[in-house]
Short mmCIF file of C-alpha atoms and ligand atoms in Angstrom, two decimals:
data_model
loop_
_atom_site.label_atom_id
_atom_site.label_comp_id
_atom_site.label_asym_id
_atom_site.label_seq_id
_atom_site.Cartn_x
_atom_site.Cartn_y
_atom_site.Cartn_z
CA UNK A 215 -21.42 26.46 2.85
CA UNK A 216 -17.67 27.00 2.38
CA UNK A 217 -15.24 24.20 1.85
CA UNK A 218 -11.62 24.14 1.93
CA UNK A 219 -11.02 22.85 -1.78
CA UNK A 220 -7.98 23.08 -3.75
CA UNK A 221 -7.72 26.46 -5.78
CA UNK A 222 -6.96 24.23 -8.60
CA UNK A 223 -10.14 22.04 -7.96
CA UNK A 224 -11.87 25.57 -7.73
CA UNK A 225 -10.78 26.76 -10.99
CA UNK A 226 -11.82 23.73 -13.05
CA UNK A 227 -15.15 23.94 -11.43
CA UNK A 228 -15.26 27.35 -12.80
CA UNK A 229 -14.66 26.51 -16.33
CA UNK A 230 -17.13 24.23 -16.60
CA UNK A 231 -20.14 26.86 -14.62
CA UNK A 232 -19.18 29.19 -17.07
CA UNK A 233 -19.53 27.17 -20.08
CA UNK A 234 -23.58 26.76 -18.61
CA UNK A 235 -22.29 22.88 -16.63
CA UNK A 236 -23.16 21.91 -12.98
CA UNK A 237 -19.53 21.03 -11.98
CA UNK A 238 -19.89 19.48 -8.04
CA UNK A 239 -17.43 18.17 -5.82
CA UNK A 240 -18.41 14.40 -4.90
CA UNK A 241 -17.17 11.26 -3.15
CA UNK A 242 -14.07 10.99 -0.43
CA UNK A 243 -13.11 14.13 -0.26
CA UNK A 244 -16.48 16.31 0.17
CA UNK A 245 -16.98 13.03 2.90
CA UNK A 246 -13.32 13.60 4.21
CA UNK A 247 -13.02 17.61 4.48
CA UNK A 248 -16.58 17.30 6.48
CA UNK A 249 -15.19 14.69 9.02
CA UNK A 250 -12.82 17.07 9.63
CA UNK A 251 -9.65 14.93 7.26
CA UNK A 252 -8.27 17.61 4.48
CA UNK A 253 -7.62 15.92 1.16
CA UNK A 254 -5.83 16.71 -2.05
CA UNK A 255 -7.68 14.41 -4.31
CA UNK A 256 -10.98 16.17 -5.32
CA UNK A 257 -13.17 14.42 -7.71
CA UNK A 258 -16.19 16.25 -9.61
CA UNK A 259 -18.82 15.13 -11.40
CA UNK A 260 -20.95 17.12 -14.37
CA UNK A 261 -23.18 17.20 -16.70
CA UNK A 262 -20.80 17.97 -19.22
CA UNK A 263 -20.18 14.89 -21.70
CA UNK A 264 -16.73 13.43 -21.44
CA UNK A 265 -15.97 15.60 -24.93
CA UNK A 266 -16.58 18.42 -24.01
CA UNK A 267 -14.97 18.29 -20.23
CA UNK A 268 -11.91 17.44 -23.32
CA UNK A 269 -12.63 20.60 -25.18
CA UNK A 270 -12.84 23.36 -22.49
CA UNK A 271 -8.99 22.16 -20.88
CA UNK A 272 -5.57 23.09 -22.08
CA UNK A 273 -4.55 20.06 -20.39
CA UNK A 274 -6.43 16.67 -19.94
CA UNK A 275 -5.87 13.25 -20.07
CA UNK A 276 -8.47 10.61 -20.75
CA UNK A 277 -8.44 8.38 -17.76
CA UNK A 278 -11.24 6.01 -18.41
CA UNK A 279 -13.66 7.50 -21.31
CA UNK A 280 -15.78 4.68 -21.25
CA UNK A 281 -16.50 5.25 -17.61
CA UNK A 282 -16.94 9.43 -18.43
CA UNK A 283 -13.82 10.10 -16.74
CA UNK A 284 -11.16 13.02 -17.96
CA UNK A 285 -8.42 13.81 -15.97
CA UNK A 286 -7.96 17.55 -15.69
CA UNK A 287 -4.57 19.18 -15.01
CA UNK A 288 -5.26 22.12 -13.21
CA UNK A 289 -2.71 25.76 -13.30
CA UNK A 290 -1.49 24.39 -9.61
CA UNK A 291 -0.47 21.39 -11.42
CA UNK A 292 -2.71 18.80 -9.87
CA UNK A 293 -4.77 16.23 -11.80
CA UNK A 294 -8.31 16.30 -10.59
CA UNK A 295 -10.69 13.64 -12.02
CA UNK A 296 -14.01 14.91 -13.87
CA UNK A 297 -16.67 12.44 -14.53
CA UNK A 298 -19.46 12.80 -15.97
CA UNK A 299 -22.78 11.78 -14.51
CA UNK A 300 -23.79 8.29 -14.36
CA UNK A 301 -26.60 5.49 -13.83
CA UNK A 302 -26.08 1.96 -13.80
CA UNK A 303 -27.54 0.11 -16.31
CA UNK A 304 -27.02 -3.34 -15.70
CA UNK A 305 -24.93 -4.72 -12.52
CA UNK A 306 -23.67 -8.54 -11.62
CA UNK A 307 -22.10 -8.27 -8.48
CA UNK A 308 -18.09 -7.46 -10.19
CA UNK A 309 -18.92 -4.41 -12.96
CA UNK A 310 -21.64 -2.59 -14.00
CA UNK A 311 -22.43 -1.16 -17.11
CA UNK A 312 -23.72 2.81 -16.64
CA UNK A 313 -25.21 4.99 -19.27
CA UNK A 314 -24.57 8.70 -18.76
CA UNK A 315 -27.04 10.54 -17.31
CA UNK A 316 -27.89 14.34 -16.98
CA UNK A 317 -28.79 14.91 -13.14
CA UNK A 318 -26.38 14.89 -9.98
CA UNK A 319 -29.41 13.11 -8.50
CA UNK A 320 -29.02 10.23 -10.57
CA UNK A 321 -25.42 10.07 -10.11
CA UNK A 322 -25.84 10.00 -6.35
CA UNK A 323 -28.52 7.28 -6.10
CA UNK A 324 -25.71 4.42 -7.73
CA UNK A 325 -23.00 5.17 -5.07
CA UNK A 326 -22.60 2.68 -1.68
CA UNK A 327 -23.13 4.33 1.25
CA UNK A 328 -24.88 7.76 2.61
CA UNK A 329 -21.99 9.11 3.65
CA UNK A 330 -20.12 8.83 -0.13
CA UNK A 331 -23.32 10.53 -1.27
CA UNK A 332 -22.27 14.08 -0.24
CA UNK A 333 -21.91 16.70 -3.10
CA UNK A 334 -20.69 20.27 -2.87
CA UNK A 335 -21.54 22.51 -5.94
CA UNK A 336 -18.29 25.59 -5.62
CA UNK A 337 -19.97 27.99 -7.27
CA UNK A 338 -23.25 28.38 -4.81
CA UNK A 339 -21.93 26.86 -2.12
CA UNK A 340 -24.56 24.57 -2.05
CA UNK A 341 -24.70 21.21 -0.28
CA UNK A 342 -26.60 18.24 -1.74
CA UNK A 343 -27.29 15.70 0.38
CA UNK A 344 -30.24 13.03 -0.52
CA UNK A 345 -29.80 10.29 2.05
CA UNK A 346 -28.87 12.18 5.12
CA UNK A 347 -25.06 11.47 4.68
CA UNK A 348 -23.97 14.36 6.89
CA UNK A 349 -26.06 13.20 9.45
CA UNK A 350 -25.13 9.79 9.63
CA UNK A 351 -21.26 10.92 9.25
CA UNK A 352 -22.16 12.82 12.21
CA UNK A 353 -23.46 10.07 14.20
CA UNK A 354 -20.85 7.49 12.97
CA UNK A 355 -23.45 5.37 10.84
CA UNK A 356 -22.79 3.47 8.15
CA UNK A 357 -25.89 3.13 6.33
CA UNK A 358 -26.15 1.98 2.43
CA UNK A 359 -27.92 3.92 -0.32
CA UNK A 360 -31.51 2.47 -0.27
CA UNK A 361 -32.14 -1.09 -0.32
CA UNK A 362 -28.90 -2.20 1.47
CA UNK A 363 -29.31 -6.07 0.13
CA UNK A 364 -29.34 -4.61 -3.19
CA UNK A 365 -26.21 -2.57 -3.40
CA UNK A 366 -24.09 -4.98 -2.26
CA UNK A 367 -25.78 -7.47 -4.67
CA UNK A 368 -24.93 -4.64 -7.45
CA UNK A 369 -21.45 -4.61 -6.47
CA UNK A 370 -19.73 -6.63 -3.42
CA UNK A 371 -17.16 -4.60 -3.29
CA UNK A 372 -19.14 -2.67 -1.10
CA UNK A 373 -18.74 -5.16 1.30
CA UNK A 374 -15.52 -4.40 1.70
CA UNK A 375 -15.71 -0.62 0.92
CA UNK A 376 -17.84 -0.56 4.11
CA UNK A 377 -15.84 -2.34 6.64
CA UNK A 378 -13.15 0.06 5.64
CA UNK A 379 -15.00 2.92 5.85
CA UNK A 380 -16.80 1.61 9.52
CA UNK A 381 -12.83 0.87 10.47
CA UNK A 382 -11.90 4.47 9.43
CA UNK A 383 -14.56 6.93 10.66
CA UNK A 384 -15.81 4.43 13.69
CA UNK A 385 -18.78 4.30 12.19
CA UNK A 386 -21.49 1.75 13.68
CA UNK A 387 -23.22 -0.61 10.88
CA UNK A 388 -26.80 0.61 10.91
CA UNK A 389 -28.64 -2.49 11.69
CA UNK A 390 -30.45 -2.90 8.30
CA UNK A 391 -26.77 -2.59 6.45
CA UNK A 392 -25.49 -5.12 8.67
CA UNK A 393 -27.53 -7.78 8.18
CA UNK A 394 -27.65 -7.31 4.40
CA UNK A 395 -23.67 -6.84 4.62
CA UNK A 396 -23.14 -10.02 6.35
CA UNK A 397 -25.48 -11.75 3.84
CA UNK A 398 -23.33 -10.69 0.86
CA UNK A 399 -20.15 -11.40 2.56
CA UNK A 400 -19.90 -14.96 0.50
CA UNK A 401 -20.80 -12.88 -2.70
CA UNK A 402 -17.30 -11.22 -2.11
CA UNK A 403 -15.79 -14.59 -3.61
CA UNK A 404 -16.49 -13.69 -6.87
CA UNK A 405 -14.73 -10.20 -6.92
CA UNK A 406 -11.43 -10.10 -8.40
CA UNK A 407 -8.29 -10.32 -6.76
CA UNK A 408 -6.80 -6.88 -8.09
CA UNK A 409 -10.02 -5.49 -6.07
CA UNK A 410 -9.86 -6.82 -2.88
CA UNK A 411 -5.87 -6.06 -2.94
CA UNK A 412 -6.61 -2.68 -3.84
CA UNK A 413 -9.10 -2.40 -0.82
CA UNK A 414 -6.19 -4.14 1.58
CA UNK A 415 -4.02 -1.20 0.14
CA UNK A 416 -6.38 1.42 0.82
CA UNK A 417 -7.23 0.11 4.37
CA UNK A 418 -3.18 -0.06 4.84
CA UNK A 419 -3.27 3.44 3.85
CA UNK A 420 -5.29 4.98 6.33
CA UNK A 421 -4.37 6.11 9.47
CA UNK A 422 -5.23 2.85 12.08
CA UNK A 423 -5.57 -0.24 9.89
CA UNK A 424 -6.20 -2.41 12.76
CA UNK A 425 -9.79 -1.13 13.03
CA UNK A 426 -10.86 -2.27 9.26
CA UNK A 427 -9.22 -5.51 10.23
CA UNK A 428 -10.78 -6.44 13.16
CA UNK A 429 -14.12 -6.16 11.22
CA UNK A 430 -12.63 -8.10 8.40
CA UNK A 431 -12.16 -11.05 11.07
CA UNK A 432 -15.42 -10.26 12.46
CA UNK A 433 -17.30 -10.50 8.89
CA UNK A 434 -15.31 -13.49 7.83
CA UNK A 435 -13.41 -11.68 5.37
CA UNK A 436 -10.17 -12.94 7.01
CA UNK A 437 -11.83 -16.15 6.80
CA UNK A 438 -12.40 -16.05 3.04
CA UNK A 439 -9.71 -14.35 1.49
CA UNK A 440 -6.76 -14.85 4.23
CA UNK A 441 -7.18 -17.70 5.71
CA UNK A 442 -3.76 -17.28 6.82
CA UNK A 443 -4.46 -14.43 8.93
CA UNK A 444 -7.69 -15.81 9.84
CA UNK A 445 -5.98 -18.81 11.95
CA UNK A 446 -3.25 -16.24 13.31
CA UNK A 447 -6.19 -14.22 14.33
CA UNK A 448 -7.43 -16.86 16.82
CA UNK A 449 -4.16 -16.39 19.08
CA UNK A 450 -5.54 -13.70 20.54
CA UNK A 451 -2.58 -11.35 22.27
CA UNK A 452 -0.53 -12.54 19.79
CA UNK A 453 -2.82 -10.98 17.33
CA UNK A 454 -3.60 -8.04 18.74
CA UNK A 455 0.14 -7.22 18.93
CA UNK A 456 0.38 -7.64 15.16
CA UNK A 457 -2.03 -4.97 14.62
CA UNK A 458 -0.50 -2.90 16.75
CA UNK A 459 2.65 -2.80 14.80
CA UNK A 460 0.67 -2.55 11.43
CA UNK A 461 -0.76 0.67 13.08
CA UNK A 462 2.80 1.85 14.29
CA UNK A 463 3.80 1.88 10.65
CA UNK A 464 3.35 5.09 8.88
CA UNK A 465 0.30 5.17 6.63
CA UNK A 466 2.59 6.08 3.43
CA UNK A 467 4.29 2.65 4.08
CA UNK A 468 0.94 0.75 3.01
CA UNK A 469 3.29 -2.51 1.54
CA UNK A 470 5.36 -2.27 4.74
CA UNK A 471 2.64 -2.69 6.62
CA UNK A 472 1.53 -5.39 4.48
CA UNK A 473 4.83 -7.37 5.16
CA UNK A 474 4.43 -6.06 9.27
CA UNK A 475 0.83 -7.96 9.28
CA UNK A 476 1.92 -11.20 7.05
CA UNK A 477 4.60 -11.50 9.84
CA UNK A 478 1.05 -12.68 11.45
CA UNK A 479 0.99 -16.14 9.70
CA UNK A 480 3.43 -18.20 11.40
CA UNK A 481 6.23 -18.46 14.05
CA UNK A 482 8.78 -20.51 11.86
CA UNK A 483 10.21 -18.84 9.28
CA UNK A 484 9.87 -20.95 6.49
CA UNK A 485 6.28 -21.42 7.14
CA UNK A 486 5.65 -18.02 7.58
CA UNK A 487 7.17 -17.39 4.23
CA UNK A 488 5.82 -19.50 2.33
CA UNK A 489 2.08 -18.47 3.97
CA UNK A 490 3.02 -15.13 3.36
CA UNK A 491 3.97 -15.57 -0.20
CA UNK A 492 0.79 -17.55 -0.69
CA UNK A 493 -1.52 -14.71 0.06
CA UNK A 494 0.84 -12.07 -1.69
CA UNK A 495 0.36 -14.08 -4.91
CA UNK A 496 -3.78 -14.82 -4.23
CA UNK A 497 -4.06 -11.52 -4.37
CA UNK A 498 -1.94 -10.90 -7.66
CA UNK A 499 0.90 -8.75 -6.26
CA UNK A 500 3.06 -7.49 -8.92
CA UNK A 501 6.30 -9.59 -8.86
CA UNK A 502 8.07 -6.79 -7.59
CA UNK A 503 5.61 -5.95 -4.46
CA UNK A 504 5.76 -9.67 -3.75
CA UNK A 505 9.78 -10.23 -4.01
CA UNK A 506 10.04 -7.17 -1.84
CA UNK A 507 7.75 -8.26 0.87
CA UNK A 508 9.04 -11.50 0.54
CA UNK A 509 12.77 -10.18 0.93
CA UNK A 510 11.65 -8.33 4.11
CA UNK A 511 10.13 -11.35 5.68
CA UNK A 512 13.03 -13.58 4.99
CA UNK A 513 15.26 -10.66 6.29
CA UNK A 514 13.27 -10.28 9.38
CA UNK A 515 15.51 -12.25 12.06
CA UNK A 516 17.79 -12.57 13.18
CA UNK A 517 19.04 -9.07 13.25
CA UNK A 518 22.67 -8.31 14.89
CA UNK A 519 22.99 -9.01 18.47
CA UNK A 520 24.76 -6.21 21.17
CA UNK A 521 27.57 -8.51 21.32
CA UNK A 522 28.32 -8.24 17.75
CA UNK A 523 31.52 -6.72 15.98
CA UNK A 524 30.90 -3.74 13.71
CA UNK A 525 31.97 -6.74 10.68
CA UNK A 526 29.21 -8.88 11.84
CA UNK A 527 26.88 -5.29 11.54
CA UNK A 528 28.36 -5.31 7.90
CA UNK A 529 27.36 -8.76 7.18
CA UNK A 530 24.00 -8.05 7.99
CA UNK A 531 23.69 -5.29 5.97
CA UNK A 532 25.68 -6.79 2.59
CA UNK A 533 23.06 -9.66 3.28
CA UNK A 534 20.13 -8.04 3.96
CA UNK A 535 20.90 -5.09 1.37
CA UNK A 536 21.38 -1.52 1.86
CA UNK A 537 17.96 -0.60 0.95
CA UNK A 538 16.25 -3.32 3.28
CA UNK A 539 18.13 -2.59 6.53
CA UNK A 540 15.84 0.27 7.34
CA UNK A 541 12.30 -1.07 6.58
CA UNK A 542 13.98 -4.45 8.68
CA UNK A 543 14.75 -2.17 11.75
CA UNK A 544 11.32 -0.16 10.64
CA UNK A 545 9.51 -3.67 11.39
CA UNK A 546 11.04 -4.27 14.70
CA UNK A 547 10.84 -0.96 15.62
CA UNK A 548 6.97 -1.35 15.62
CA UNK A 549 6.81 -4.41 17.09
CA UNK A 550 8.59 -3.45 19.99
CA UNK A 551 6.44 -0.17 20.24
CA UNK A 552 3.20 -2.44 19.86
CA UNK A 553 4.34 -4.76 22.55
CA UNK A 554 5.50 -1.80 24.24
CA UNK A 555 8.91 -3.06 24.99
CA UNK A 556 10.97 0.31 26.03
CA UNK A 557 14.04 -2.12 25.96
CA UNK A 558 13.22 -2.98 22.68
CA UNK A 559 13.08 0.27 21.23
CA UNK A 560 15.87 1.26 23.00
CA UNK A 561 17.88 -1.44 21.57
CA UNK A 562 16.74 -0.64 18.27
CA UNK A 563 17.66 3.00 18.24
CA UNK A 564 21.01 1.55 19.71
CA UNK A 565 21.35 -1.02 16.53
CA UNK A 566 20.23 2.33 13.77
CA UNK A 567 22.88 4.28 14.96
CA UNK A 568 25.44 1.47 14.56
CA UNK A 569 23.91 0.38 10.87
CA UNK A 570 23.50 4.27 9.60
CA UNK A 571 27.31 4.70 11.15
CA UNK A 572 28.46 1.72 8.68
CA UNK A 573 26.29 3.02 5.67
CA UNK A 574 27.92 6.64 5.90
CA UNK A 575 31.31 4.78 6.21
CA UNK A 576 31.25 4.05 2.77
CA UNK A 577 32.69 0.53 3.35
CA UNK A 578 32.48 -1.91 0.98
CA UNK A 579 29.07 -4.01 1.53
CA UNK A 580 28.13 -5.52 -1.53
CA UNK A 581 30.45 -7.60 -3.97
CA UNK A 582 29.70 -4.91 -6.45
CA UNK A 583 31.33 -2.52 -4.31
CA UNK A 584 34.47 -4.51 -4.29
CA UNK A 585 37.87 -2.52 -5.79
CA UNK A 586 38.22 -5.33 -7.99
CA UNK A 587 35.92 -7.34 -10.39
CA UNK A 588 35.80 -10.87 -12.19
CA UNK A 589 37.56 -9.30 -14.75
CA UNK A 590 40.74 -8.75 -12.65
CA UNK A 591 40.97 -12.14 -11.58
CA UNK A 592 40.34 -13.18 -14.96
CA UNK A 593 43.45 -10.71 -15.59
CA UNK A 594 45.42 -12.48 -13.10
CA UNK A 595 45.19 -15.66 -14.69
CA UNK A 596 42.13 -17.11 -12.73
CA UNK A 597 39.94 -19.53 -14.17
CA UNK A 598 36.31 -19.12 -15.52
CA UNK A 599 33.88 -21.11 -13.59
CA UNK A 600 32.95 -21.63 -9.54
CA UNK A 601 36.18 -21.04 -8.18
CA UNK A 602 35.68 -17.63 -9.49
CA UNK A 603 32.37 -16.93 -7.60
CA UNK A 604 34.76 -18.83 -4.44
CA UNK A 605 37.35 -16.00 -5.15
CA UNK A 606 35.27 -13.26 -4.97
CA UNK A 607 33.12 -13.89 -1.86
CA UNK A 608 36.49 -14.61 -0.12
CA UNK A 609 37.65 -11.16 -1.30
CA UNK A 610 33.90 -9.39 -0.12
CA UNK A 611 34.30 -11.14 2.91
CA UNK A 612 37.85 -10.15 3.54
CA UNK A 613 36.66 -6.05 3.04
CA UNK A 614 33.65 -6.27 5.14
CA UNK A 615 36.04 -7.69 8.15
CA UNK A 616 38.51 -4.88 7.01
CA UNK A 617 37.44 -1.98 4.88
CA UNK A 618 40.39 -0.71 4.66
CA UNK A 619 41.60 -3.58 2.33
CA UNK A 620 39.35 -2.68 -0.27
CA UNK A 621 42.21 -0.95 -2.40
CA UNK A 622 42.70 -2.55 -6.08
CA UNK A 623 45.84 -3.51 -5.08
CA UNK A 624 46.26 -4.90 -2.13
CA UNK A 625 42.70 -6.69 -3.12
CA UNK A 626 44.66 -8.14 -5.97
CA UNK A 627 47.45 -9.41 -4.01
CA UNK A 628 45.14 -11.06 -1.71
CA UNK A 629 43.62 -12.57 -4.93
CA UNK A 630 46.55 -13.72 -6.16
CA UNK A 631 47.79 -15.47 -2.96
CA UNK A 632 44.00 -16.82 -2.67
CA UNK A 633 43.92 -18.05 -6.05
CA UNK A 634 47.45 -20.01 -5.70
CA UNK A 635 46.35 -21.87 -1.71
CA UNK A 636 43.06 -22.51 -3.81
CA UNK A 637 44.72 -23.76 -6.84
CA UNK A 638 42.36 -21.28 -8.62
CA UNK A 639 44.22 -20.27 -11.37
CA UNK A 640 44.32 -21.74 -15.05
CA UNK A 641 46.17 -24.67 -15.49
CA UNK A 642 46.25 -26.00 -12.10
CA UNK A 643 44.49 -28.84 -10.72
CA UNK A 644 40.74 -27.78 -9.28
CA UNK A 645 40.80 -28.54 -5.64
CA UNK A 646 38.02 -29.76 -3.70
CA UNK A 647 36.06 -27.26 -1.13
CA UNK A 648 36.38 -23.82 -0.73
CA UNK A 649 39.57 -21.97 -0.57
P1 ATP B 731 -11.19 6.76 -0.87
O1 ATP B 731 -10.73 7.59 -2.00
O2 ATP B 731 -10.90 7.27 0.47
O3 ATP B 731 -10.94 5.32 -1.06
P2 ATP B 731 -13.67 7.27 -1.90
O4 ATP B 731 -15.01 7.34 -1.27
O5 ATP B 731 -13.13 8.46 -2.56
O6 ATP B 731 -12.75 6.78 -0.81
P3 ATP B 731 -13.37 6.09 -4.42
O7 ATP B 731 -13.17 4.68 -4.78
O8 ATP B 731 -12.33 7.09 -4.75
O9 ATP B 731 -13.68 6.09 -2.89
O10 ATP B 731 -14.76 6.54 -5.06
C1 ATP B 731 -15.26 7.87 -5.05
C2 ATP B 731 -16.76 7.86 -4.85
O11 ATP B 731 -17.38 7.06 -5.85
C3 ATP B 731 -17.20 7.23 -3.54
O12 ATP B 731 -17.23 8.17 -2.49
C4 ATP B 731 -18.57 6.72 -3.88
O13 ATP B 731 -19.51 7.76 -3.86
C5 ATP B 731 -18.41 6.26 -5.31
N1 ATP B 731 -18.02 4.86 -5.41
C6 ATP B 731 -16.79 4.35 -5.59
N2 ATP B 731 -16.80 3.02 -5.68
C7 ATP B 731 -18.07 2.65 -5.56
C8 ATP B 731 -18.74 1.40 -5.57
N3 ATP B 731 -18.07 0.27 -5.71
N4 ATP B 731 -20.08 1.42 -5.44
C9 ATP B 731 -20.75 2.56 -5.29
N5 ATP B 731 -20.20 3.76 -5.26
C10 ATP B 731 -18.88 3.82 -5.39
MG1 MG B 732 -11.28 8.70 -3.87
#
């Protein structure tokens, strides 16, 4: 059978046939490209020892040697993962350690689920298939690999590997999986919180989120390791609405749509943000993913009203921040299209037009776009200390009501005359209040 692999994918698999290796196609993408979803990632796995895979490429790049994985940068310039056959040795429910091992066979009987059992050898064509994946992917089944208790016991990760994939492909949960499934969802306690993330990424990442996490409220996963979202998911058109806009989110967006469904956990701001910042750090989100999230959520309402001045539209945007304003609007925008508010949408498009007109005015929006620094005032005889901060958000204020004033020197006569009503400047008495 012929699939539609890379030609870079192709080529490695060459090198390693000639050099006497089985080189076969495995995992997502042979399971992918047969559902009918084309994929760039290609993984293969050989027979070929981790040095050697090393030996036969120009270019590789040892990815995780102790798991028989080389990278392999192919002539179309894509790295395509090469590991080398495995079994598991000894497994405890988080890691497992694996020997190598010298058949495909062997390789295939560790992995989760029939479906993920699929290899595709490119240089016969052939299609190995020990546990009736194709089938099952063609009936939407989920089925594990064996004795279902057992590989989740190996590894509850699976747990969660398998409500994504049920949410993804529609698959139903054979009935044997799903009892063994819901037995090992309290095992998925012990996994590490970089896992699960990295699952709630993936799932975020696919093209209709909502399905995996329905099933996650449905297993108790919510329940477990968002408790947040589990109570939010008990309001039920409420709820349903928020997974609507997750879904309206482009799949490349997966940590917008992250912020889109933590917008879940509360009505009052505060409490939403401080929910939302709680799960963001249970699951170890870098500091930057969570300050960004955390940034969108605060920036979430209220966003400028019809009535508004195009100065007010500037406000928003020097407070939000240039790069926020769209992933804001981005938010609403799939809310609105959720709830299927036409208005809404309308409104929003409305509201763009008026926010990208400011940001291609090239008016002054932050204080570091100001025509004048602390440096000038300091210059002008200003003194060092709050009435300098005072000064200066007077000034940025001043510019985003009138950007034509944001000249260095009509800016510094204005900070001049501020400075004196203020009695800013050295030597004069500090005042008290703003000036
Ligand atoms: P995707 O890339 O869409 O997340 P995938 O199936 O490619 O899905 P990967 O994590 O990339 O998932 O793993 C590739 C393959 O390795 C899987 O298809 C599966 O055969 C096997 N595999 C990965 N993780 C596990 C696991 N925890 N237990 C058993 N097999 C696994
Ligand atoms: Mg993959």
């Amino acid at each position: 059978m012929d699939l539609d692999a890379p030609e870079g994918l192709l080529e490695v698999a060459r090198r390693l046939e000639e050099r006497g290796h089985e080189a076969w196609a495995v995992g997502g993408a042979v399971r992918d490209e047969l559902a009918g979803h084309h994929r760039a990632d290609w993984d293969l796995a050989t027979n070929a020892r981790p040095r050697e895979v090393r030996s036969l490429f120009r270019r590789t790049v040892p990815i995780g040697i102790e798991h028989g994985t080389m990278g392999v940068i192919a002539s179309d310039g894509v790295m395509y993962e090469v590991t080398t056959f495995r079994r598991d040795v000894e497994t405890d429910g988080r890691h497992a350690v694996i020997e190598f091992a010298d058949s495909l066979e062997e390789d295939l009987a560790r992995r989760d689920f029939t479906i993920n059992t699929l290899a595709w050898r490119p240089a016969t064509g052939e299609l190995r298939d020990p546990y009736g994946g194709r089938e099952d992917l063609d009936r939407h089944l989920l089925r594990a690999v064996e004795d279902p208790a057992r590989r989740f016991a190996e590894d509850y990760l699976r747990v969660l590997r398998g409500l994504r994939f049920a949410g993804r492909f529609r698959l139903d949960i054979e009935p044997e999986t799903g009892r063994a499934l819901a037995e090992a969802v309290p095992g998925t306690r012990e996994l590490s919180a970089e896992r699960v993330r990295e699952e709630l990424l993936k799932i975020m990442g696919g093209p209709a989120p909502s399905a995996a996490l329905h099933l996650y409220r449905q297993h108790g996963i919510l329940a477990m390791w968002y408790p947040e979202l589990a109570e939010a998911a008990v309001e039920d058109p409420r709820w349903e609405l928020d997974l609507g806009a997750v879904d309206a989110l482009p799949a490349t967006r997966a940590r917008l749509r992250v912020a889109r469904l933590l917008l879940a956990v509360g009505e009052d701001p505060e409490a939403r943000n401080a929910r939302a910042r709680a799960v963001l750090e249970r699951l170890k989100f870098s500091n930057a993913d969570t300050d960004r999230i955390a940034h969108l959520l605060r920036a979430y309402e209220p966003v400028p009203a019809p009535t508004d001045s195009d100065a007010q539209v500037r406000e928003w945007i020097a407070e939000v921040g240039r790069e926020a304003v769209r992933d804001v609007l981005r938010l609403h925008a799939a809310t609105a299209r959720s709830a299927g508010a036409t208005e809404g949408q309308r409104y929003l498009v409305f509201l763009w037009r008026r926010v990208h007109a400011q940001l291609l005015s090239h008016a002054p929006l932050t204080r570091a776009e100001l025509a004048v620094d602390g440096n000038d005032l300091l210059a002008l005889g200003v003194a060092q200390g709050p009435g300098m901060g005072v000064l200066l958000d007077e000034l940025h204020a001043t510019v985003i009501e009138d950007p034509s004033l944001n000249v260095r020197e009509s800016l510094l006569d204005l900070a001049m005359e501020y400075a004196e009503m203020g009695g800013l400047l050295a030597g004069a008495p500090p005042e008290e209040g703003r000036a």
